[in-house]
């Protein structure tokens, strides 16, 4: 049995242990199945530093408007000015 053969719920629990956003992004591009599981983890806590604010806010707005399923995953939005 390979990792991808596990049920999505089990994969979610495993991938939820990964704290690095960069690692989650890399996993997201592996396959559509991994992307569907990892996207909620990527968008759960969004933190912007002062250097990120101008462009990132616009990109986030575009994402949540065009993808309501992703918008529903956001639990925390921290904007450090």
JSON list of N, CA and C in Angstrom, two decimals:
[
{"chain": "A", "resi": 1, "resn": "UNK", "atom": "N", "xyz": [0.85, -1.18, 0.00]},
{"chain": "A", "resi": 1, "resn": "UNK", "atom": "CA", "xyz": [0.00, 0.00, 0.00]},
{"chain": "A", "resi": 1, "resn": "UNK", "atom": "C", "xyz": [0.89, 1.24, 0.00]},
{"chain": "A", "resi": 2, "resn": "UNK", "atom": "N", "xyz": [0.55, 2.17, -0.84]},
{"chain": "A", "resi": 2, "resn": "UNK", "atom": "CA", "xyz": [1.30, 3.43, -0.91]},
{"chain": "A", "resi": 2, "resn": "UNK", "atom": "C", "xyz": [0.56, 4.50, -0.13]},
{"chain": "A", "resi": 3, "resn": "UNK", "atom": "N", "xyz": [1.28, 5.59, 0.16]},
{"chain": "A", "resi": 3, "resn": "UNK", "atom": "CA", "xyz": [0.70, 6.69, 0.93]},
{"chain": "A", "resi": 3, "resn": "UNK", "atom": "C", "xyz": [-0.56, 7.24, 0.27]},
{"chain": "A", "resi": 4, "resn": "UNK", "atom": "N", "xyz": [-0.53, 7.38, -1.04]},
{"chain": "A", "resi": 4, "resn": "UNK", "atom": "CA", "xyz": [-1.67, 7.96, -1.75]},
{"chain": "A", "resi": 4, "resn": "UNK", "atom": "C", "xyz": [-2.91, 7.07, -1.69]},
{"chain": "A", "resi": 5, "resn": "UNK", "atom": "N", "xyz": [-2.73, 5.79, -1.37]},
{"chain": "A", "resi": 5, "resn": "UNK", "atom": "CA", "xyz": [-3.85, 4.86, -1.29]},
{"chain": "A", "resi": 5, "resn": "UNK", "atom": "C", "xyz": [-4.62, 4.96, 0.03]},
{"chain": "A", "resi": 6, "resn": "UNK", "atom": "N", "xyz": [-4.07, 5.68, 0.99]},
{"chain": "A", "resi": 6, "resn": "UNK", "atom": "CA", "xyz": [-4.75, 5.84, 2.27]},
{"chain": "A", "resi": 6, "resn": "UNK", "atom": "C", "xyz": [-6.00, 6.72, 2.09]},
{"chain": "A", "resi": 7, "resn": "UNK", "atom": "N", "xyz": [-6.99, 6.54, 2.94]},
{"chain": "A", "resi": 7, "resn": "UNK", "atom": "CA", "xyz": [-8.18, 7.39, 2.85]},
{"chain": "A", "resi": 7, "resn": "UNK", "atom": "C", "xyz": [-7.81, 8.87, 3.09]},
{"chain": "A", "resi": 8, "resn": "UNK", "atom": "N", "xyz": [-8.54, 9.79, 2.46]},
{"chain": "A", "resi": 8, "resn": "UNK", "atom": "CA", "xyz": [-8.23, 11.21, 2.60]},
{"chain": "A", "resi": 8, "resn": "UNK", "atom": "C", "xyz": [-8.21, 11.69, 4.06]},
{"chain": "A", "resi": 9, "resn": "UNK", "atom": "N", "xyz": [-9.06, 11.12, 4.89]},
{"chain": "A", "resi": 9, "resn": "UNK", "atom": "CA", "xyz": [-9.10, 11.53, 6.29]},
{"chain": "A", "resi": 9, "resn": "UNK", "atom": "C", "xyz": [-7.78, 11.21, 7.01]},
{"chain": "A", "resi": 10, "resn": "UNK", "atom": "N", "xyz": [-7.20, 10.05, 6.69]},
{"chain": "A", "resi": 10, "resn": "UNK", "atom": "CA", "xyz": [-5.93, 9.65, 7.30]},
{"chain": "A", "resi": 10, "resn": "UNK", "atom": "C", "xyz": [-4.80, 10.53, 6.76]},
{"chain": "A", "resi": 11, "resn": "UNK", "atom": "N", "xyz": [-4.82, 10.77, 5.45]},
{"chain": "A", "resi": 11, "resn": "UNK", "atom": "CA", "xyz": [-3.80, 11.65, 4.86]},
{"chain": "A", "resi": 11, "resn": "UNK", "atom": "C", "xyz": [-3.87, 13.05, 5.47]},
{"chain": "A", "resi": 12, "resn": "UNK", "atom": "N", "xyz": [-5.07, 13.55, 5.70]},
{"chain": "A", "resi": 12, "resn": "UNK", "atom": "CA", "xyz": [-5.23, 14.87, 6.31]},
{"chain": "A", "resi": 12, "resn": "UNK", "atom": "C", "xyz": [-4.58, 14.90, 7.69]},
{"chain": "A", "resi": 13, "resn": "UNK", "atom": "N", "xyz": [-4.81, 13.87, 8.50]},
{"chain": "A", "resi": 13, "resn": "UNK", "atom": "CA", "xyz": [-4.22, 13.82, 9.84]},
{"chain": "A", "resi": 13, "resn": "UNK", "atom": "C", "xyz": [-2.70, 13.78, 9.78]},
{"chain": "A", "resi": 14, "resn": "UNK", "atom": "N", "xyz": [-2.16, 13.05, 8.82]},
{"chain": "A", "resi": 14, "resn": "UNK", "atom": "CA", "xyz": [-0.71, 12.97, 8.66]},
{"chain": "A", "resi": 14, "resn": "UNK", "atom": "C", "xyz": [-0.15, 14.31, 8.21]},
{"chain": "A", "resi": 15, "resn": "UNK", "atom": "N", "xyz": [-0.75, 14.88, 7.17]},
{"chain": "A", "resi": 15, "resn": "UNK", "atom": "CA", "xyz": [-0.25, 16.14, 6.61]},
{"chain": "A", "resi": 15, "resn": "UNK", "atom": "C", "xyz": [-0.47, 17.32, 7.55]},
{"chain": "A", "resi": 16, "resn": "UNK", "atom": "N", "xyz": [-1.43, 17.21, 8.45]},
{"chain": "A", "resi": 16, "resn": "UNK", "atom": "CA", "xyz": [-1.68, 18.26, 9.42]},
{"chain": "A", "resi": 16, "resn": "UNK", "atom": "C", "xyz": [-0.51, 18.43, 10.40]},
{"chain": "A", "resi": 17, "resn": "UNK", "atom": "N", "xyz": [0.35, 17.44, 10.48]},
{"chain": "A", "resi": 17, "resn": "UNK", "atom": "CA", "xyz": [1.53, 17.50, 11.36]},
{"chain": "A", "resi": 17, "resn": "UNK", "atom": "C", "xyz": [2.66, 18.33, 10.74]},
{"chain": "A", "resi": 18, "resn": "UNK", "atom": "N", "xyz": [2.56, 18.64, 9.47]},
{"chain": "A", "resi": 18, "resn": "UNK", "atom": "CA", "xyz": [3.59, 19.42, 8.80]},
{"chain": "A", "resi": 18, "resn": "UNK", "atom": "C", "xyz": [3.34, 20.90, 9.04]},
{"chain": "A", "resi": 19, "resn": "UNK", "atom": "N", "xyz": [4.31, 21.59, 9.61]},
{"chain": "A", "resi": 19, "resn": "UNK", "atom": "CA", "xyz": [4.14, 23.00, 9.96]},
{"chain": "A", "resi": 19, "resn": "UNK", "atom": "C", "xyz": [4.67, 23.95, 8.89]},
{"chain": "A", "resi": 20, "resn": "UNK", "atom": "N", "xyz": [5.50, 23.46, 8.00]},
{"chain": "A", "resi": 20, "resn": "UNK", "atom": "CA", "xyz": [6.11, 24.31, 6.99]},
{"chain": "A", "resi": 20, "resn": "UNK", "atom": "C", "xyz": [5.17, 24.55, 5.82]},
{"chain": "A", "resi": 21, "resn": "UNK", "atom": "N", "xyz": [4.84, 25.83, 5.58]},
{"chain": "A", "resi": 21, "resn": "UNK", "atom": "CA", "xyz": [3.99, 26.16, 4.44]},
{"chain": "A", "resi": 21, "resn": "UNK", "atom": "C", "xyz": [4.67, 25.79, 3.12]},
{"chain": "A", "resi": 22, "resn": "UNK", "atom": "N", "xyz": [5.97, 25.95, 3.07]},
{"chain": "A", "resi": 22, "resn": "UNK", "atom": "CA", "xyz": [6.71, 25.59, 1.85]},
{"chain": "A", "resi": 22, "resn": "UNK", "atom": "C", "xyz": [6.58, 24.10, 1.55]},
{"chain": "A", "resi": 23, "resn": "UNK", "atom": "N", "xyz": [6.67, 23.28, 2.58]},
{"chain": "A", "resi": 23, "resn": "UNK", "atom": "CA", "xyz": [6.54, 21.83, 2.39]},
{"chain": "A", "resi": 23, "resn": "UNK", "atom": "C", "xyz": [5.12, 21.48, 1.95]},
{"chain": "A", "resi": 24, "resn": "UNK", "atom": "N", "xyz": [4.13, 22.13, 2.54]},
{"chain": "A", "resi": 24, "resn": "UNK", "atom": "CA", "xyz": [2.74, 21.88, 2.15]},
{"chain": "A", "resi": 24, "resn": "UNK", "atom": "C", "xyz": [2.50, 22.30, 0.70]},
{"chain": "A", "resi": 25, "resn": "UNK", "atom": "N", "xyz": [3.10, 23.41, 0.29]},
{"chain": "A", "resi": 25, "resn": "UNK", "atom": "CA", "xyz": [2.97, 23.84, -1.11]},
{"chain": "A", "resi": 25, "resn": "UNK", "atom": "C", "xyz": [3.57, 22.80, -2.05]},
{"chain": "A", "resi": 26, "resn": "UNK", "atom": "N", "xyz": [4.72, 22.25, -1.67]},
{"chain": "A", "resi": 26, "resn": "UNK", "atom": "CA", "xyz": [5.35, 21.22, -2.50]},
{"chain": "A", "resi": 26, "resn": "UNK", "atom": "C", "xyz": [4.47, 19.97, -2.59]},
{"chain": "A", "resi": 27, "resn": "UNK", "atom": "N", "xyz": [3.85, 19.59, -1.49]},
{"chain": "A", "resi": 27, "resn": "UNK", "atom": "CA", "xyz": [2.96, 18.43, -1.48]},
{"chain": "A", "resi": 27, "resn": "UNK", "atom": "C", "xyz": [1.72, 18.71, -2.33]},
{"chain": "A", "resi": 28, "resn": "UNK", "atom": "N", "xyz": [1.28, 19.94, -2.32]},
{"chain": "A", "resi": 28, "resn": "UNK", "atom": "CA", "xyz": [0.07, 20.33, -3.06]},
{"chain": "A", "resi": 28, "resn": "UNK", "atom": "C", "xyz": [0.22, 20.09, -4.56]},
{"chain": "A", "resi": 29, "resn": "UNK", "atom": "N", "xyz": [1.43, 20.20, -5.08]},
{"chain": "A", "resi": 29, "resn": "UNK", "atom": "CA", "xyz": [1.62, 20.03, -6.52]},
{"chain": "A", "resi": 29, "resn": "UNK", "atom": "C", "xyz": [1.86, 18.58, -6.94]},
{"chain": "A", "resi": 30, "resn": "UNK", "atom": "N", "xyz": [1.85, 17.65, -5.98]},
{"chain": "A", "resi": 30, "resn": "UNK", "atom": "CA", "xyz": [2.07, 16.24, -6.32]},
{"chain": "A", "resi": 30, "resn": "UNK", "atom": "C", "xyz": [0.95, 15.65, -7.16]},
{"chain": "A", "resi": 31, "resn": "UNK", "atom": "N", "xyz": [-0.28, 15.93, -6.75]},
{"chain": "A", "resi": 31, "resn": "UNK", "atom": "CA", "xyz": [-1.43, 15.38, -7.47]},
{"chain": "A", "resi": 31, "resn": "UNK", "atom": "C", "xyz": [-2.68, 16.15, -7.07]},
{"chain": "A", "resi": 32, "resn": "UNK", "atom": "N", "xyz": [-3.75, 15.92, -7.80]},
{"chain": "A", "resi": 32, "resn": "UNK", "atom": "CA", "xyz": [-5.01, 16.57, -7.47]},
{"chain": "A", "resi": 32, "resn": "UNK", "atom": "C", "xyz": [-5.53, 16.11, -6.11]},
{"chain": "A", "resi": 33, "resn": "UNK", "atom": "N", "xyz": [-5.31, 14.84, -5.80]},
{"chain": "A", "resi": 33, "resn": "UNK", "atom": "CA", "xyz": [-5.77, 14.30, -4.52]},
{"chain": "A", "resi": 33, "resn": "UNK", "atom": "C", "xyz": [-5.04, 14.99, -3.37]},
{"chain": "A", "resi": 34, "resn": "UNK", "atom": "N", "xyz": [-3.72, 15.10, -3.47]},
{"chain": "A", "resi": 34, "resn": "UNK", "atom": "CA", "xyz": [-2.95, 15.76, -2.42]},
{"chain": "A", "resi": 34, "resn": "UNK", "atom": "C", "xyz": [-3.32, 17.24, -2.34]},
{"chain": "A", "resi": 35, "resn": "UNK", "atom": "N", "xyz": [-3.53, 17.86, -3.46]},
{"chain": "A", "resi": 35, "resn": "UNK", "atom": "CA", "xyz": [-3.89, 19.28, -3.48]},
{"chain": "A", "resi": 35, "resn": "UNK", "atom": "C", "xyz": [-5.21, 19.51, -2.74]},
{"chain": "A", "resi": 36, "resn": "UNK", "atom": "N", "xyz": [-6.19, 18.67, -2.99]},
{"chain": "A", "resi": 36, "resn": "UNK", "atom": "CA", "xyz": [-7.49, 18.80, -2.33]},
{"chain": "A", "resi": 36, "resn": "UNK", "atom": "C", "xyz": [-7.38, 18.63, -0.82]},
{"chain": "A", "resi": 37, "resn": "UNK", "atom": "N", "xyz": [-6.44, 17.82, -0.37]},
{"chain": "A", "resi": 37, "resn": "UNK", "atom": "CA", "xyz": [-6.26, 17.58, 1.06]},
{"chain": "A", "resi": 37, "resn": "UNK", "atom": "C", "xyz": [-5.45, 18.69, 1.70]},
{"chain": "A", "resi": 38, "resn": "UNK", "atom": "N", "xyz": [-4.43, 19.19, 1.00]},
{"chain": "A", "resi": 38, "resn": "UNK", "atom": "CA", "xyz": [-3.49, 20.16, 1.58]},
{"chain": "A", "resi": 38, "resn": "UNK", "atom": "C", "xyz": [-4.03, 21.60, 1.54]},
{"chain": "A", "resi": 39, "resn": "UNK", "atom": "N", "xyz": [-4.83, 21.96, 0.57]},
{"chain": "A", "resi": 39, "resn": "UNK", "atom": "CA", "xyz": [-5.30, 23.35, 0.46]},
{"chain": "A", "resi": 39, "resn": "UNK", "atom": "C", "xyz": [-5.96, 23.87, 1.74]},
{"chain": "A", "resi": 40, "resn": "UNK", "atom": "N", "xyz": [-6.83, 23.10, 2.38]},
{"chain": "A", "resi": 40, "resn": "UNK", "atom": "CA", "xyz": [-7.40, 23.61, 3.64]},
{"chain": "A", "resi": 40, "resn": "UNK", "atom": "C", "xyz": [-6.33, 23.89, 4.70]},
{"chain": "A", "resi": 41, "resn": "UNK", "atom": "N", "xyz": [-5.28, 23.10, 4.71]},
{"chain": "A", "resi": 41, "resn": "UNK", "atom": "CA", "xyz": [-4.20, 23.32, 5.67]},
{"chain": "A", "resi": 41, "resn": "UNK", "atom": "C", "xyz": [-3.42, 24.58, 5.34]},
{"chain": "A", "resi": 42, "resn": "UNK", "atom": "N", "xyz": [-3.23, 24.84, 4.06]},
{"chain": "A", "resi": 42, "resn": "UNK", "atom": "CA", "xyz": [-2.48, 26.02, 3.64]},
{"chain": "A", "resi": 42, "resn": "UNK", "atom": "C", "xyz": [-3.23, 27.32, 3.95]},
{"chain": "A", "resi": 43, "resn": "UNK", "atom": "N", "xyz": [-4.54, 27.28, 3.87]},
{"chain": "A", "resi": 43, "resn": "UNK", "atom": "CA", "xyz": [-5.33, 28.50, 4.05]},
{"chain": "A", "resi": 43, "resn": "UNK", "atom": "C", "xyz": [-5.94, 28.63, 5.44]},
{"chain": "A", "resi": 44, "resn": "UNK", "atom": "N", "xyz": [-5.68, 27.68, 6.32]},
{"chain": "A", "resi": 44, "resn": "UNK", "atom": "CA", "xyz": [-6.27, 27.73, 7.66]},
{"chain": "A", "resi": 44, "resn": "UNK", "atom": "C", "xyz": [-5.79, 28.94, 8.46]},
{"chain": "A", "resi": 45, "resn": "UNK", "atom": "N", "xyz": [-4.48, 29.17, 8.48]},
{"chain": "A", "resi": 45, "resn": "UNK", "atom": "CA", "xyz": [-3.89, 30.30, 9.20]},
{"chain": "A", "resi": 45, "resn": "UNK", "atom": "C", "xyz": [-3.07, 31.12, 8.22]},
{"chain": "A", "resi": 46, "resn": "UNK", "atom": "N", "xyz": [-3.50, 32.34, 7.97]},
{"chain": "A", "resi": 46, "resn": "UNK", "atom": "CA", "xyz": [-2.80, 33.21, 7.03]},
{"chain": "A", "resi": 46, "resn": "UNK", "atom": "C", "xyz": [-2.16, 34.33, 7.82]},
{"chain": "A", "resi": 47, "resn": "UNK", "atom": "N", "xyz": [-0.85, 34.49, 7.66]},
{"chain": "A", "resi": 47, "resn": "UNK", "atom": "CA", "xyz": [-0.11, 35.52, 8.38]},
{"chain": "A", "resi": 47, "resn": "UNK", "atom": "C", "xyz": [0.68, 36.33, 7.37]},
{"chain": "A", "resi": 48, "resn": "UNK", "atom": "N", "xyz": [0.43, 37.64, 7.37]},
{"chain": "A", "resi": 48, "resn": "UNK", "atom": "CA", "xyz": [1.15, 38.55, 6.50]},
{"chain": "A", "resi": 48, "resn": "UNK", "atom": "C", "xyz": [2.06, 39.44, 7.33]},
{"chain": "A", "resi": 49, "resn": "UNK", "atom": "N", "xyz": [3.30, 39.55, 6.92]},
{"chain": "A", "resi": 49, "resn": "UNK", "atom": "CA", "xyz": [4.22, 40.51, 7.52]},
{"chain": "A", "resi": 49, "resn": "UNK", "atom": "C", "xyz": [4.06, 41.85, 6.82]},
{"chain": "A", "resi": 50, "resn": "UNK", "atom": "N", "xyz": [4.70, 42.89, 7.35]},
{"chain": "A", "resi": 50, "resn": "UNK", "atom": "CA", "xyz": [4.56, 44.23, 6.75]},
{"chain": "A", "resi": 50, "resn": "UNK", "atom": "C", "xyz": [4.95, 44.28, 5.28]},
{"chain": "A", "resi": 51, "resn": "UNK", "atom": "N", "xyz": [5.96, 43.49, 4.90]},
{"chain": "A", "resi": 51, "resn": "UNK", "atom": "CA", "xyz": [6.41, 43.51, 3.51]},
{"chain": "A", "resi": 51, "resn": "UNK", "atom": "C", "xyz": [5.44, 42.79, 2.58]},
{"chain": "A", "resi": 52, "resn": "UNK", "atom": "N", "xyz": [4.57, 41.95, 3.13]},
{"chain": "A", "resi": 52, "resn": "UNK", "atom": "CA", "xyz": [3.64, 41.15, 2.32]},
{"chain": "A", "resi": 52, "resn": "UNK", "atom": "C", "xyz": [2.32, 41.84, 2.05]},
{"chain": "A", "resi": 53, "resn": "UNK", "atom": "N", "xyz": [1.97, 42.81, 2.87]},
{"chain": "A", "resi": 53, "resn": "UNK", "atom": "CA", "xyz": [0.60, 43.33, 2.89]},
{"chain": "A", "resi": 53, "resn": "UNK", "atom": "C", "xyz": [0.09, 43.84, 1.55]},
{"chain": "A", "resi": 54, "resn": "UNK", "atom": "N", "xyz": [0.76, 44.76, 0.85]},
{"chain": "A", "resi": 54, "resn": "UNK", "atom": "CA", "xyz": [0.13, 45.35, -0.34]},
{"chain": "A", "resi": 54, "resn": "UNK", "atom": "C", "xyz": [-0.29, 44.33, -1.41]},
{"chain": "A", "resi": 55, "resn": "UNK", "atom": "N", "xyz": [0.60, 43.47, -1.79]},
{"chain": "A", "resi": 55, "resn": "UNK", "atom": "CA", "xyz": [0.30, 42.53, -2.87]},
{"chain": "A", "resi": 55, "resn": "UNK", "atom": "C", "xyz": [-0.50, 41.34, -2.35]},
{"chain": "A", "resi": 56, "resn": "UNK", "atom": "N", "xyz": [-0.13, 40.83, -1.19]},
{"chain": "A", "resi": 56, "resn": "UNK", "atom": "CA", "xyz": [-0.76, 39.62, -0.67]},
{"chain": "A", "resi": 56, "resn": "UNK", "atom": "C", "xyz": [-2.24, 39.80, -0.36]},
{"chain": "A", "resi": 57, "resn": "UNK", "atom": "N", "xyz": [-2.62, 40.96, 0.13]},
{"chain": "A", "resi": 57, "resn": "UNK", "atom": "CA", "xyz": [-4.04, 41.20, 0.42]},
{"chain": "A", "resi": 57, "resn": "UNK", "atom": "C", "xyz": [-4.85, 41.12, -0.87]},
{"chain": "A", "resi": 58, "resn": "UNK", "atom": "N", "xyz": [-4.33, 41.71, -1.93]},
{"chain": "A", "resi": 58, "resn": "UNK", "atom": "CA", "xyz": [-5.04, 41.66, -3.22]},
{"chain": "A", "resi": 58, "resn": "UNK", "atom": "C", "xyz": [-5.16, 40.22, -3.72]},
{"chain": "A", "resi": 59, "resn": "UNK", "atom": "N", "xyz": [-4.08, 39.47, -3.62]},
{"chain": "A", "resi": 59, "resn": "UNK", "atom": "CA", "xyz": [-4.11, 38.08, -4.07]},
{"chain": "A", "resi": 59, "resn": "UNK", "atom": "C", "xyz": [-5.05, 37.24, -3.22]},
{"chain": "A", "resi": 60, "resn": "UNK", "atom": "N", "xyz": [-5.03, 37.47, -1.91]},
{"chain": "A", "resi": 60, "resn": "UNK", "atom": "CA", "xyz": [-5.94, 36.73, -1.03]},
{"chain": "A", "resi": 60, "resn": "UNK", "atom": "C", "xyz": [-7.39, 37.06, -1.36]},
{"chain": "A", "resi": 61, "resn": "UNK", "atom": "N", "xyz": [-7.69, 38.32, -1.57]},
{"chain": "A", "resi": 61, "resn": "UNK", "atom": "CA", "xyz": [-9.05, 38.72, -1.93]},
{"chain": "A", "resi": 61, "resn": "UNK", "atom": "C", "xyz": [-9.50, 38.04, -3.21]},
{"chain": "A", "resi": 62, "resn": "UNK", "atom": "N", "xyz": [-8.62, 38.02, -4.19]},
{"chain": "A", "resi": 62, "resn": "UNK", "atom": "CA", "xyz": [-8.95, 37.36, -5.46]},
{"chain": "A", "resi": 62, "resn": "UNK", "atom": "C", "xyz": [-9.22, 35.88, -5.24]},
{"chain": "A", "resi": 63, "resn": "UNK", "atom": "N", "xyz": [-8.39, 35.25, -4.42]},
{"chain": "A", "resi": 63, "resn": "UNK", "atom": "CA", "xyz": [-8.54, 33.81, -4.17]},
{"chain": "A", "resi": 63, "resn": "UNK", "atom": "C", "xyz": [-9.84, 33.49, -3.46]},
{"chain": "A", "resi": 64, "resn": "UNK", "atom": "N", "xyz": [-10.17, 34.24, -2.40]},
{"chain": "A", "resi": 64, "resn": "UNK", "atom": "CA", "xyz": [-11.38, 33.91, -1.65]},
{"chain": "A", "resi": 64, "resn": "UNK", "atom": "C", "xyz": [-12.65, 34.25, -2.42]},
{"chain": "A", "resi": 65, "resn": "UNK", "atom": "N", "xyz": [-12.57, 35.23, -3.31]},
{"chain": "A", "resi": 65, "resn": "UNK", "atom": "CA", "xyz": [-13.75, 35.56, -4.12]},
{"chain": "A", "resi": 65, "resn": "UNK", "atom": "C", "xyz": [-13.97, 34.50, -5.20]},
{"chain": "A", "resi": 66, "resn": "UNK", "atom": "N", "xyz": [-12.90, 34.02, -5.79]},
{"chain": "A", "resi": 66, "resn": "UNK", "atom": "CA", "xyz": [-13.05, 33.04, -6.88]},
{"chain": "A", "resi": 66, "resn": "UNK", "atom": "C", "xyz": [-13.16, 31.61, -6.39]},
{"chain": "A", "resi": 67, "resn": "UNK", "atom": "N", "xyz": [-12.75, 31.35, -5.16]},
{"chain": "A", "resi": 67, "resn": "UNK", "atom": "CA", "xyz": [-12.76, 29.98, -4.61]},
{"chain": "A", "resi": 67, "resn": "UNK", "atom": "C", "xyz": [-13.42, 29.97, -3.24]},
{"chain": "A", "resi": 68, "resn": "UNK", "atom": "N", "xyz": [-14.74, 29.98, -3.17]},
{"chain": "A", "resi": 68, "resn": "UNK", "atom": "CA", "xyz": [-15.40, 30.02, -1.87]},
{"chain": "A", "resi": 68, "resn": "UNK", "atom": "C", "xyz": [-15.08, 28.82, -0.97]},
{"chain": "A", "resi": 69, "resn": "UNK", "atom": "N", "xyz": [-14.73, 27.69, -1.56]},
{"chain": "A", "resi": 69, "resn": "UNK", "atom": "CA", "xyz": [-14.35, 26.53, -0.74]},
{"chain": "A", "resi": 69, "resn": "UNK", "atom": "C", "xyz": [-13.05, 26.79, 0.02]},
{"chain": "A", "resi": 70, "resn": "UNK", "atom": "N", "xyz": [-12.14, 27.50, -0.60]},
{"chain": "A", "resi": 70, "resn": "UNK", "atom": "CA", "xyz": [-10.90, 27.88, 0.09]},
{"chain": "A", "resi": 70, "resn": "UNK", "atom": "C", "xyz": [-11.21, 28.94, 1.14]},
{"chain": "A", "resi": 71, "resn": "UNK", "atom": "N", "xyz": [-12.07, 29.89, 0.81]},
{"chain": "A", "resi": 71, "resn": "UNK", "atom": "CA", "xyz": [-12.43, 30.94, 1.76]},
{"chain": "A", "resi": 71, "resn": "UNK", "atom": "C", "xyz": [-13.02, 30.35, 3.03]},
{"chain": "A", "resi": 72, "resn": "UNK", "atom": "N", "xyz": [-13.76, 29.26, 2.90]},
{"chain": "A", "resi": 72, "resn": "UNK", "atom": "CA", "xyz": [-14.37, 28.63, 4.06]},
{"chain": "A", "resi": 72, "resn": "UNK", "atom": "C", "xyz": [-13.34, 27.99, 4.99]},
{"chain": "A", "resi": 73, "resn": "UNK", "atom": "N", "xyz": [-12.14, 27.76, 4.50]},
{"chain": "A", "resi": 73, "resn": "UNK", "atom": "CA", "xyz": [-11.09, 27.12, 5.31]},
{"chain": "A", "resi": 73, "resn": "UNK", "atom": "C", "xyz": [-10.34, 28.09, 6.21]},
{"chain": "A", "resi": 74, "resn": "UNK", "atom": "N", "xyz": [-10.41, 29.39, 5.90]},
{"chain": "A", "resi": 74, "resn": "UNK", "atom": "CA", "xyz": [-9.64, 30.38, 6.65]},
{"chain": "A", "resi": 74, "resn": "UNK", "atom": "C", "xyz": [-10.18, 30.49, 8.07]},
{"chain": "A", "resi": 75, "resn": "UNK", "atom": "N", "xyz": [-9.31, 30.25, 9.04]},
{"chain": "A", "resi": 75, "resn": "UNK", "atom": "CA", "xyz": [-9.68, 30.33, 10.45]},
{"chain": "A", "resi": 75, "resn": "UNK", "atom": "C", "xyz": [-9.02, 31.51, 11.14]},
{"chain": "A", "resi": 76, "resn": "UNK", "atom": "N", "xyz": [-7.85, 31.90, 10.64]},
{"chain": "A", "resi": 76, "resn": "UNK", "atom": "CA", "xyz": [-7.11, 33.01, 11.26]},
{"chain": "A", "resi": 76, "resn": "UNK", "atom": "C", "xyz": [-6.45, 33.82, 10.17]},
{"chain": "A", "resi": 77, "resn": "UNK", "atom": "N", "xyz": [-6.60, 35.14, 10.26]},
{"chain": "A", "resi": 77, "resn": "UNK", "atom": "CA", "xyz": [-5.93, 36.06, 9.34]},
{"chain": "A", "resi": 77, "resn": "UNK", "atom": "C", "xyz": [-5.22, 37.09, 10.20]},
{"chain": "A", "resi": 78, "resn": "UNK", "atom": "N", "xyz": [-3.90, 37.09, 10.14]},
{"chain": "A", "resi": 78, "resn": "UNK", "atom": "CA", "xyz": [-3.09, 37.99, 10.95]},
{"chain": "A", "resi": 78, "resn": "UNK", "atom": "C", "xyz": [-2.32, 38.90, 10.01]},
{"chain": "A", "resi": 79, "resn": "UNK", "atom": "N", "xyz": [-2.60, 40.20, 10.10]},
{"chain": "A", "resi": 79, "resn": "UNK", "atom": "CA", "xyz": [-1.91, 41.18, 9.25]},
{"chain": "A", "resi": 79, "resn": "UNK", "atom": "C", "xyz": [-1.04, 42.04, 10.17]},
{"chain": "A", "resi": 80, "resn": "UNK", "atom": "N", "xyz": [0.25, 41.83, 10.06]},
{"chain": "A", "resi": 80, "resn": "UNK", "atom": "CA", "xyz": [1.20, 42.57, 10.89]},
{"chain": "A", "resi": 80, "resn": "UNK", "atom": "C", "xyz": [1.64, 43.83, 10.16]},
{"chain": "A", "resi": 81, "resn": "UNK", "atom": "N", "xyz": [1.19, 44.97, 10.64]},
{"chain": "A", "resi": 81, "resn": "UNK", "atom": "CA", "xyz": [1.57, 46.22, 9.98]},
{"chain": "A", "resi": 81, "resn": "UNK", "atom": "C", "xyz": [2.66, 46.85, 10.81]}
]
